[in-house]
């Protein structure tokens, strides 16, 4: 195995294991992503949303972006360059290829319940880009403007946060899988 390939797979395994160690998916499961409505004494609705801690999201996305951001060596986009590497097993290449395909199909898809709330019928990819690059990891002016429109009221802001969180958890499934494949691949071909 080429040194560059080995270093990339080692980084991938390290970052995937780091994401697993945060137990973000378990935290989300414990908190839940639902909501409940109750009426107060004045007969007004009070809606409470299940949302993860902001600090847990911030910590998670700092490492998550390695897999999402195109310029990173272990991003889903960048992993394509290894799919024709003759030194990698067909098991690794097939697994990563299928995982990448599922990842990109997922990102091109649309949210079931937030689609009517946000201007322009955004895909999951657009939602992730808007939240990540509008505020969470960068301050892109265009994405920040869109984020402010989408979060103009508390209900939409909370629904967007729930959708964003659900996407992180789903993409974590893909990340864990390619992390396990890469760990196995490195074990098969020690340095």
CSV table of N, CA and C in Angstrom, one decimal, residues 52-112:
chain,number,residue,atom,x,y,z
A,52,UNK,N,-30.6,18.4,20.6
A,52,UNK,CA,-29.3,18.1,21.3
A,52,UNK,C,-28.6,19.4,21.8
A,53,UNK,N,-27.7,19.2,22.7
A,53,UNK,CA,-27.0,20.4,23.3
A,53,UNK,C,-26.1,21.0,22.2
A,54,UNK,N,-26.1,22.4,22.1
A,54,UNK,CA,-25.3,23.1,21.2
A,54,UNK,C,-23.9,22.7,21.2
A,55,UNK,N,-23.4,22.6,22.5
A,55,UNK,CA,-22.0,22.2,22.6
A,55,UNK,C,-21.6,20.9,22.0
A,56,UNK,N,-22.5,19.9,22.2
A,56,UNK,CA,-22.3,18.6,21.6
A,56,UNK,C,-22.3,18.7,20.0
A,57,UNK,N,-23.2,19.5,19.5
A,57,UNK,CA,-23.2,19.7,18.0
A,57,UNK,C,-21.9,20.3,17.6
A,58,UNK,N,-21.5,21.4,18.3
A,58,UNK,CA,-20.3,22.1,17.9
A,58,UNK,C,-19.0,21.2,17.9
A,59,UNK,N,-18.9,20.4,18.9
A,59,UNK,CA,-17.8,19.5,19.1
A,59,UNK,C,-17.8,18.4,17.9
A,60,UNK,N,-19.0,17.9,17.7
A,60,UNK,CA,-19.2,16.9,16.6
A,60,UNK,C,-18.8,17.4,15.2
A,61,UNK,N,-19.3,18.6,14.9
A,61,UNK,CA,-19.1,19.1,13.5
A,61,UNK,C,-17.7,19.5,13.2
A,62,UNK,N,-17.0,19.8,14.3
A,62,UNK,CA,-15.6,20.1,14.1
A,62,UNK,C,-14.8,19.0,13.4
A,63,UNK,N,-15.1,17.8,13.8
A,63,UNK,CA,-14.5,16.6,13.2
A,63,UNK,C,-15.3,16.1,11.9
A,64,UNK,N,-16.6,16.2,12.0
A,64,UNK,CA,-17.5,15.8,10.9
A,64,UNK,C,-17.1,16.5,9.6
A,65,UNK,N,-16.7,17.7,9.6
A,65,UNK,CA,-16.4,18.4,8.4
A,65,UNK,C,-15.3,17.8,7.6
A,66,UNK,N,-14.4,17.0,8.2
A,66,UNK,CA,-13.4,16.3,7.5
A,66,UNK,C,-14.0,15.3,6.4
A,67,UNK,N,-15.2,14.8,6.7
A,67,UNK,CA,-15.8,13.9,5.8
A,67,UNK,C,-16.7,14.6,4.8
A,68,UNK,N,-17.1,15.8,5.2
A,68,UNK,CA,-18.1,16.6,4.3
A,68,UNK,C,-17.4,17.6,3.4
A,69,UNK,N,-16.4,18.3,3.9
A,69,UNK,CA,-15.8,19.4,3.1
A,69,UNK,C,-14.9,18.8,2.0
A,70,UNK,N,-15.2,19.2,0.8
A,70,UNK,CA,-14.6,18.7,-0.4
A,70,UNK,C,-13.1,18.7,-0.4
A,71,UNK,N,-12.5,19.7,0.1
A,71,UNK,CA,-11.0,19.9,0.1
A,71,UNK,C,-10.3,19.0,1.0
A,72,UNK,N,-11.0,18.3,1.9
A,72,UNK,CA,-10.3,17.4,2.9
A,72,UNK,C,-10.0,16.0,2.2
A,73,UNK,N,-8.8,15.5,2.6
A,73,UNK,CA,-8.4,14.2,2.0
A,73,UNK,C,-9.3,13.0,2.3
A,74,UNK,N,-10.1,13.1,3.4
A,74,UNK,CA,-11.0,12.0,3.7
A,74,UNK,C,-12.4,12.3,3.5
A,75,UNK,N,-12.7,13.3,2.7
A,75,UNK,CA,-14.1,13.7,2.4
A,75,UNK,C,-14.7,12.6,1.5
A,76,UNK,N,-16.0,12.4,1.5
A,76,UNK,CA,-16.6,11.5,0.6
A,76,UNK,C,-16.3,11.7,-0.8
A,77,UNK,N,-16.2,13.0,-1.2
A,77,UNK,CA,-15.8,13.3,-2.6
A,77,UNK,C,-14.3,12.9,-2.9
A,78,UNK,N,-13.4,13.2,-2.0
A,78,UNK,CA,-12.0,12.9,-2.2
A,78,UNK,C,-11.7,11.4,-2.2
A,79,UNK,N,-12.5,10.6,-1.5
A,79,UNK,CA,-12.2,9.1,-1.5
A,79,UNK,C,-12.3,8.5,-2.8
A,80,UNK,N,-13.0,9.1,-3.8
A,80,UNK,CA,-13.1,8.6,-5.1
A,80,UNK,C,-11.8,8.2,-5.7
A,81,UNK,N,-10.8,9.0,-5.4
A,81,UNK,CA,-9.5,8.8,-6.1
A,81,UNK,C,-8.9,7.4,-5.7
A,82,UNK,N,-9.4,6.8,-4.6
A,82,UNK,CA,-8.8,5.5,-4.2
A,82,UNK,C,-9.6,4.3,-4.8
A,83,UNK,N,-10.7,4.5,-5.5
A,83,UNK,CA,-11.5,3.4,-5.9
A,83,UNK,C,-10.9,2.6,-7.0
A,84,UNK,N,-9.9,3.1,-7.7
A,84,UNK,CA,-9.2,2.3,-8.8
A,84,UNK,C,-7.8,1.9,-8.3
A,85,UNK,N,-7.5,2.1,-7.1
A,85,UNK,CA,-6.2,1.8,-6.6
A,85,UNK,C,-6.0,0.2,-6.5
A,86,UNK,N,-5.1,-0.3,-7.3
A,86,UNK,CA,-5.0,-1.8,-7.4
A,86,UNK,C,-4.5,-2.4,-6.1
A,87,UNK,N,-3.9,-1.6,-5.2
A,87,UNK,CA,-3.4,-2.1,-3.9
A,87,UNK,C,-4.4,-2.2,-2.8
A,88,UNK,N,-5.6,-1.7,-3.1
A,88,UNK,CA,-6.7,-1.8,-2.1
A,88,UNK,C,-7.6,-3.0,-2.5
A,89,UNK,N,-8.1,-3.6,-1.5
A,89,UNK,CA,-9.0,-4.8,-1.7
A,89,UNK,C,-10.3,-4.4,-2.4
A,90,UNK,N,-10.8,-5.4,-3.1
A,90,UNK,CA,-12.1,-5.2,-3.8
A,90,UNK,C,-13.2,-5.0,-2.7
A,91,UNK,N,-13.1,-5.6,-1.5
A,91,UNK,CA,-14.0,-5.4,-0.5
A,91,UNK,C,-14.1,-3.9,0.0
A,92,UNK,N,-12.9,-3.3,0.2
A,92,UNK,CA,-12.8,-1.9,0.6
A,92,UNK,C,-13.4,-1.0,-0.5
A,93,UNK,N,-13.0,-1.3,-1.8
A,93,UNK,CA,-13.4,-0.4,-2.9
A,93,UNK,C,-14.9,-0.5,-3.1
A,94,UNK,N,-15.5,-1.8,-3.0
A,94,UNK,CA,-16.9,-2.0,-3.2
A,94,UNK,C,-17.7,-1.3,-2.1
A,95,UNK,N,-17.2,-1.5,-0.9
A,95,UNK,CA,-17.9,-0.9,0.3
A,95,UNK,C,-17.9,0.6,0.3
A,96,UNK,N,-16.7,1.2,0.0
A,96,UNK,CA,-16.6,2.6,0.0
A,96,UNK,C,-17.4,3.2,-1.2
A,97,UNK,N,-17.4,2.5,-2.3
A,97,UNK,CA,-18.2,2.9,-3.5
A,97,UNK,C,-19.7,3.0,-3.2
A,98,UNK,N,-20.2,1.9,-2.6
A,98,UNK,CA,-21.6,1.8,-2.2
A,98,UNK,C,-22.0,2.9,-1.2
A,99,UNK,N,-21.1,3.1,-0.2
A,99,UNK,CA,-21.3,4.0,0.8
A,99,UNK,C,-21.3,5.5,0.3
A,100,UNK,N,-20.4,5.7,-0.6
A,100,UNK,CA,-20.3,7.1,-1.3
A,100,UNK,C,-21.6,7.3,-2.1
A,101,UNK,N,-22.0,6.3,-2.8
A,101,UNK,CA,-23.3,6.4,-3.6
A,101,UNK,C,-24.5,6.7,-2.7
A,102,UNK,N,-24.6,5.9,-1.6
A,102,UNK,CA,-25.7,6.1,-0.7
A,102,UNK,C,-25.7,7.5,-0.1
A,103,UNK,N,-24.5,8.0,0.3
A,103,UNK,CA,-24.3,9.3,0.8
A,103,UNK,C,-24.7,10.4,-0.1
A,104,UNK,N,-24.3,10.3,-1.4
A,104,UNK,CA,-24.7,11.4,-2.3
A,104,UNK,C,-26.1,11.3,-2.7
A,105,UNK,N,-26.7,10.1,-2.8
A,105,UNK,CA,-28.2,10.0,-3.0
A,105,UNK,C,-28.9,10.6,-1.8
A,106,UNK,N,-28.5,10.4,-0.6
A,106,UNK,CA,-29.1,10.9,0.6
A,106,UNK,C,-29.0,12.4,0.5
A,107,UNK,N,-27.9,13.0,0.2
A,107,UNK,CA,-27.7,14.5,0.2
A,107,UNK,C,-28.6,15.1,-0.9
A,108,UNK,N,-28.8,14.4,-2.0
A,108,UNK,CA,-29.6,15.0,-3.1
A,108,UNK,C,-31.1,15.0,-2.8
A,109,UNK,N,-31.4,14.1,-1.8
A,109,UNK,CA,-32.8,14.0,-1.4
A,109,UNK,C,-33.4,15.2,-0.6
A,110,UNK,N,-34.6,15.1,-0.3
A,110,UNK,CA,-35.3,16.2,0.4
A,110,UNK,C,-35.9,15.8,1.7
A,111,UNK,N,-35.9,16.7,2.6
A,111,UNK,CA,-36.5,16.4,3.9
A,111,UNK,C,-38.0,16.2,3.8
A,112,UNK,N,-38.5,15.3,4.6
A,112,UNK,CA,-39.9,15.0,4.5
A,112,UNK,C,-40.8,16.1,5.0
